[in-house]
XYZ file of C-alpha atoms in Angstrom:
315
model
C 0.000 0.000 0.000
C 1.209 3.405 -1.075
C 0.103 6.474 0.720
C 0.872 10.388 0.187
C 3.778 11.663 1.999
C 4.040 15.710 2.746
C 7.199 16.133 4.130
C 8.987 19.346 6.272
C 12.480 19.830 7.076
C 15.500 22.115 6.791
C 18.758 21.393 7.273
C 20.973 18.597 5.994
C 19.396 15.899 8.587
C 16.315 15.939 6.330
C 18.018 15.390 3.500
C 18.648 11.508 3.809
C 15.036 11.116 5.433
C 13.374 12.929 2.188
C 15.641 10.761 0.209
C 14.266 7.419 1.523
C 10.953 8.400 0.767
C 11.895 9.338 -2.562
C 12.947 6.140 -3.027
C 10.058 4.165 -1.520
C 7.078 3.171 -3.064
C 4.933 5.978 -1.169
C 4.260 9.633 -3.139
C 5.996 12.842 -1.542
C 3.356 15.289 -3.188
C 4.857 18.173 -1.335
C 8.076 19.513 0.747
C 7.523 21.888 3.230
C 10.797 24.629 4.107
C 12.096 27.537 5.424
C 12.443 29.662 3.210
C 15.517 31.113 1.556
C 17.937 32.421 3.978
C 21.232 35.050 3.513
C 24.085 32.376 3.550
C 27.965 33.699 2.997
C 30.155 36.625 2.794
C 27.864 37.872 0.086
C 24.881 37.246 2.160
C 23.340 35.974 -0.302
C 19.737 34.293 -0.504
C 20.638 30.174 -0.242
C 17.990 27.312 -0.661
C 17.786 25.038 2.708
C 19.541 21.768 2.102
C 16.066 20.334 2.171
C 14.844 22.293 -0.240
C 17.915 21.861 -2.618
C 16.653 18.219 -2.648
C 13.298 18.142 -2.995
C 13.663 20.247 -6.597
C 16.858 18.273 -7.389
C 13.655 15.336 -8.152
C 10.875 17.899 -9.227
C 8.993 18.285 -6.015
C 6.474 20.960 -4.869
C 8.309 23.167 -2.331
C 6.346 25.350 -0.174
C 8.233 27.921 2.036
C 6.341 28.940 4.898
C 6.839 32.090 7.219
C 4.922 30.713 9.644
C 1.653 27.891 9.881
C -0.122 29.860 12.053
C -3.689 30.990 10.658
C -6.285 29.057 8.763
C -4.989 29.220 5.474
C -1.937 27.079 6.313
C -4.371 24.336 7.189
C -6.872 24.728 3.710
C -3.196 24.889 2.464
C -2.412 21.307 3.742
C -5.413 19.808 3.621
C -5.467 20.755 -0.295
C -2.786 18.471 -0.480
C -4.782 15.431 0.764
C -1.383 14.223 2.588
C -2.067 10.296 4.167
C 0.841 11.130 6.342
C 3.018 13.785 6.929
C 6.407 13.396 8.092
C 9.134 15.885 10.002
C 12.712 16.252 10.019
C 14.066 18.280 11.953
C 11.912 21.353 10.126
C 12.041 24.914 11.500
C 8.895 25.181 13.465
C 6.591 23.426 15.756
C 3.090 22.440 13.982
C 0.110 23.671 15.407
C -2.789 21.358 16.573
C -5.153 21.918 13.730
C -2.345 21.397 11.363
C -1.545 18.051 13.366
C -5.428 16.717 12.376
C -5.063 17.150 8.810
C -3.781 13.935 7.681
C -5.885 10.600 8.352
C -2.495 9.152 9.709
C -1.278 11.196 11.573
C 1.931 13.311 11.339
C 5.151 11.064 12.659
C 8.814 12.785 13.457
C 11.914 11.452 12.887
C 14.328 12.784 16.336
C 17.741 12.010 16.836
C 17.735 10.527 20.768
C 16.429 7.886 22.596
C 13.364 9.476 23.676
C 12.205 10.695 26.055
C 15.649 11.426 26.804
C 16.784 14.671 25.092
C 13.974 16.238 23.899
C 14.068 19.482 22.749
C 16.124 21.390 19.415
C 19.566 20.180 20.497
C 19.457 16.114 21.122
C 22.907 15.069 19.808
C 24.897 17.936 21.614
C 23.619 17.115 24.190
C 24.044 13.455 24.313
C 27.570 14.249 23.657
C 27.754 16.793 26.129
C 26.473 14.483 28.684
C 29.022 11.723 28.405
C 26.526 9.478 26.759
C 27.721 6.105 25.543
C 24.986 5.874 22.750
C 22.474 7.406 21.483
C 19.678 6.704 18.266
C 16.935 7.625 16.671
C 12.986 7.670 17.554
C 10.078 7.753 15.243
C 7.977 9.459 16.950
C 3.659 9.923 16.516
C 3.487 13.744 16.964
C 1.469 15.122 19.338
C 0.950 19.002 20.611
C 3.877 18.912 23.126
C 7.668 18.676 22.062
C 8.599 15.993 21.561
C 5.997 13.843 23.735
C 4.245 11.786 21.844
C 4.320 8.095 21.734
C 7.360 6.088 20.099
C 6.275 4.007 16.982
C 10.039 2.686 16.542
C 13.746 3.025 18.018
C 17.226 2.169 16.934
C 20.331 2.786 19.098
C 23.636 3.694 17.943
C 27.068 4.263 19.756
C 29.020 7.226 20.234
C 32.355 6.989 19.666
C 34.961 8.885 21.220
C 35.899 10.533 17.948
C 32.288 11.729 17.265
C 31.150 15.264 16.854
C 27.580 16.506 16.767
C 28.562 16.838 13.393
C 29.233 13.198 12.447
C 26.623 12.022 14.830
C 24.301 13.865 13.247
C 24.792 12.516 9.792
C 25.141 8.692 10.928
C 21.577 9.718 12.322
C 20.558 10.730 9.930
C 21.018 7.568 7.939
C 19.849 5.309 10.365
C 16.836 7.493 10.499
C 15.725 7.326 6.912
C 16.385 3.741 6.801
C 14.176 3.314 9.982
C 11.257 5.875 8.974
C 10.470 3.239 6.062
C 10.503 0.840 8.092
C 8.022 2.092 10.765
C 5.376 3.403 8.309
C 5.100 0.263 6.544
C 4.469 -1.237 9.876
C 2.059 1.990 11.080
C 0.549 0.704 8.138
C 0.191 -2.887 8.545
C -0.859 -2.317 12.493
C 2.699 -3.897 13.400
C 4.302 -0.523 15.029
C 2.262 0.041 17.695
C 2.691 3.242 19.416
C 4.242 3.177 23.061
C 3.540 6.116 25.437
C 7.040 8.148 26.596
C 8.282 7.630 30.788
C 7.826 11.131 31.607
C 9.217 10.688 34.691
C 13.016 9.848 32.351
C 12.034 12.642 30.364
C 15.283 15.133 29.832
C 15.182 18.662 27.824
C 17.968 19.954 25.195
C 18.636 23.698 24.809
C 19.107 25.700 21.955
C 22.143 25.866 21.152
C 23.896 29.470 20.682
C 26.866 31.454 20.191
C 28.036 31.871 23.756
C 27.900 28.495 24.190
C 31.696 28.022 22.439
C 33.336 29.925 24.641
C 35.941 27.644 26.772
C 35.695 28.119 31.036
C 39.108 26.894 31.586
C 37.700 26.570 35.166
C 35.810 23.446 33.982
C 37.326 19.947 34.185
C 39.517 19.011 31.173
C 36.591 16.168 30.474
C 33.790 18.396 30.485
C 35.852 21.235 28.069
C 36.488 18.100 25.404
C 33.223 17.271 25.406
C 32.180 21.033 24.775
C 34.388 20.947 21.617
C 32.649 17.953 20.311
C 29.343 18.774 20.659
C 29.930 22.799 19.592
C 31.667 21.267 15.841
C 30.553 22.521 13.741
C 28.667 24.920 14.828
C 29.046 27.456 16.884
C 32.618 25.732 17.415
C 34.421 26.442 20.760
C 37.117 28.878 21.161
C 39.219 30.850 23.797
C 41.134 34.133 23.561
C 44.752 34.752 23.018
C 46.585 38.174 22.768
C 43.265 39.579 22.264
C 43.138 37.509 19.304
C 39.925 34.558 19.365
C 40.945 31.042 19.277
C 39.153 28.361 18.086
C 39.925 25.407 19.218
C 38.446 22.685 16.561
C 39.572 19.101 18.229
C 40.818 18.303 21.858
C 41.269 14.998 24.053
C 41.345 15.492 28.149
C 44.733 14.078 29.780
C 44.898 12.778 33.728
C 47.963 14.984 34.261
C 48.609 17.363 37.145
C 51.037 20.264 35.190
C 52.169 23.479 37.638
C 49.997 26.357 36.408
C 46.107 28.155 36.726
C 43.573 27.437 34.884
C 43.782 28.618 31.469
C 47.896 28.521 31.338
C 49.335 26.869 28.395
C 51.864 24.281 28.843
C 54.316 21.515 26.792
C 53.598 18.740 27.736
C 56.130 15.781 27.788
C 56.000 11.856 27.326
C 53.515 9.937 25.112
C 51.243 11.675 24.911
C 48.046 12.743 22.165
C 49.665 16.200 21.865
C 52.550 18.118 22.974
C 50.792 21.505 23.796
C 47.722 21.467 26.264
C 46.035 23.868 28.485
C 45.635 23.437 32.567
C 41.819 23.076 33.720
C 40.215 23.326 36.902
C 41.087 19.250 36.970
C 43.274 17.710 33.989
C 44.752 18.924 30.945
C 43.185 19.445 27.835
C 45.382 18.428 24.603
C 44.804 21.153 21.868
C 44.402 19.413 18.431
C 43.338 21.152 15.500
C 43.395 24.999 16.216
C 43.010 28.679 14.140
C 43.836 31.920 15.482
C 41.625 34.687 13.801
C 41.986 35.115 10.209
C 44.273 32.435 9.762
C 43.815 28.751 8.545
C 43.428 25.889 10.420
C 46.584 23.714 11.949
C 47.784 21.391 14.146
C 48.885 22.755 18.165
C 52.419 20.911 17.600
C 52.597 23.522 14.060
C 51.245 26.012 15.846
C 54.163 26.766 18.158
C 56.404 27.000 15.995
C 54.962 30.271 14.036
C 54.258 31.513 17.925
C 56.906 30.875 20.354
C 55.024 32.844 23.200
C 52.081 30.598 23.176
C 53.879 28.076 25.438
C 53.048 29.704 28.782
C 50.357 31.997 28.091
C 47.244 32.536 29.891
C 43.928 31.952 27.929
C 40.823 34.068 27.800
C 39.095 36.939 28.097
């Protein structure tokens, strides 16, 4: 049985999601956006990722401002959608928009739910020290993220991972799970299972303060900072006035001479030569880029800037 898909979402995490449903024997009549946003030095207007896909195989996009109002709903309901699907998409849907099709309306969220709800579930799996994490399909209801869980899949974090990569092996597992579940919401196999609220926990939005390093912190929670800030915002510090961004790190159990913040070489075998004292460890600077310049490794680093060694960090 085939039904009609409408499908929203933005950024690259829909991208693999759409693309399994392209691929299935269902019918995406329509993508739902944001629409076009100033991207670049040129701030120019750029399509979402999503978007960018759904033309790339001749689908209806429609780029919404907001789905508040009653012609956002005619607007749906003209599309006669079975199903509609979310992925990651740029805003919550309202209640009446929720009723419109006879199956409901099912989201694809990267976490275990109902742990890390919320806009920021893989940072902050990886800021919490999580050993794994997955994907939920989810049958939306008007809360975030609450509604009951048609499917799960787990999947590992690695010490290597960044929201980045997490979010794109996610992805992946998501679209090949979303298939999956609505042939079974189909069949009466998936059957929906209500969320523990009482294990319920929140993600933030994430923002641009958040990169800023607090050398005060333990050398463990700092590393995880810089995994789950890449790419974006990224996590930096402040040198000779001068922001640092700091792109990869790894915590060491050492016990240097120095304050927080104070740069030191560090000896043995070790990750790194070059690290930076913390309120407990050391953290081992990887891959780093001083303002304006390009991106290289801490070892390189001191050899173009023979005063780093020693320095104090931040503000």
């Amino acid at each position: 049985m085939n039904v009609r898909i409408v499908f929203m979402g933005t950024p690259d995490f829909g991208v693999p999601v759409l693309e399994s449903l392209v691929r299935s024997h269902h019918d995406v009549v329509a993508v739902y956006t944001r629409p076009d946003r100033p991207s670049g030095r040129g701030r120019r207007l750029a399509p979402s990722p999503v978007k960018q896909a759904a033309v790339s195989h001749g689908i209806a996009v429609i780029e919404p401002e907001t789905l508040r109002g009653e012609s956002r709903v005619t607007e749906l309901a003209g599309l006669c959608p079975d199903l509609v699907v979310v992925a990651a998409f740029a805003y919550l849907l309202p209640e009446e928009l929720l009723r419109v099709p006879r199956l409901g309306c099912l989201n694809v969220h990267p976490s275990l739910l109902p742990r890390h709800r919320g806009p920021s579930p893989v940072a902050s799996a990886i800021l919490s020290g999580d050993d794994r994490t997955g994907v939920s399909i989810m049958l939306m209801d008007a809360g975030l993220d609450t509604g009951p869980v048609l499917s799960q899949e787990a999947a590992a974090i690695s010490d290597s991972d960044t929201t980045g990569s997490l979010t794109a092996a996610l992805a992946e597992l998501g679209a090949r799970l979303l298939v999956e579940t609505i042939d079974g919401w189909l069949a009466g196999s998936a059957v929906p299972r209500v969320q523990n609220e009482r294990e319920a926990t929140y993600s933030g939005k994430v923002g641009a303060e958040d990169g800023l390093l607090d050398w005060t912190q333990p050398a463990t929670v700092l590393s995880r900072r810089v995994k789950a800030y890449n790419p974006w915002p990224g996590c930096h510090t402040f040198w000779e006035g001068q922001r640092l961004k700091v792109h990869s790190a790894v915590p060491l159990a050492l016990r240097p001479h120095g304050e927080p913040g104070r740069v030191v070489q560090l000896p043995g075998p070790v990750p790194t030569r070059i690290g930076v004292v913390t309120a407990q460890g050391v953290l081992g600077l990887g891959g780093i880029q001083l303002e304006g310049k390009r991106e290289v490794a801490a070892d390189e680093f001191i050899r173009g800037h023979r005063g780093f060694v020693g320095a104090m960090l931040g503000r």
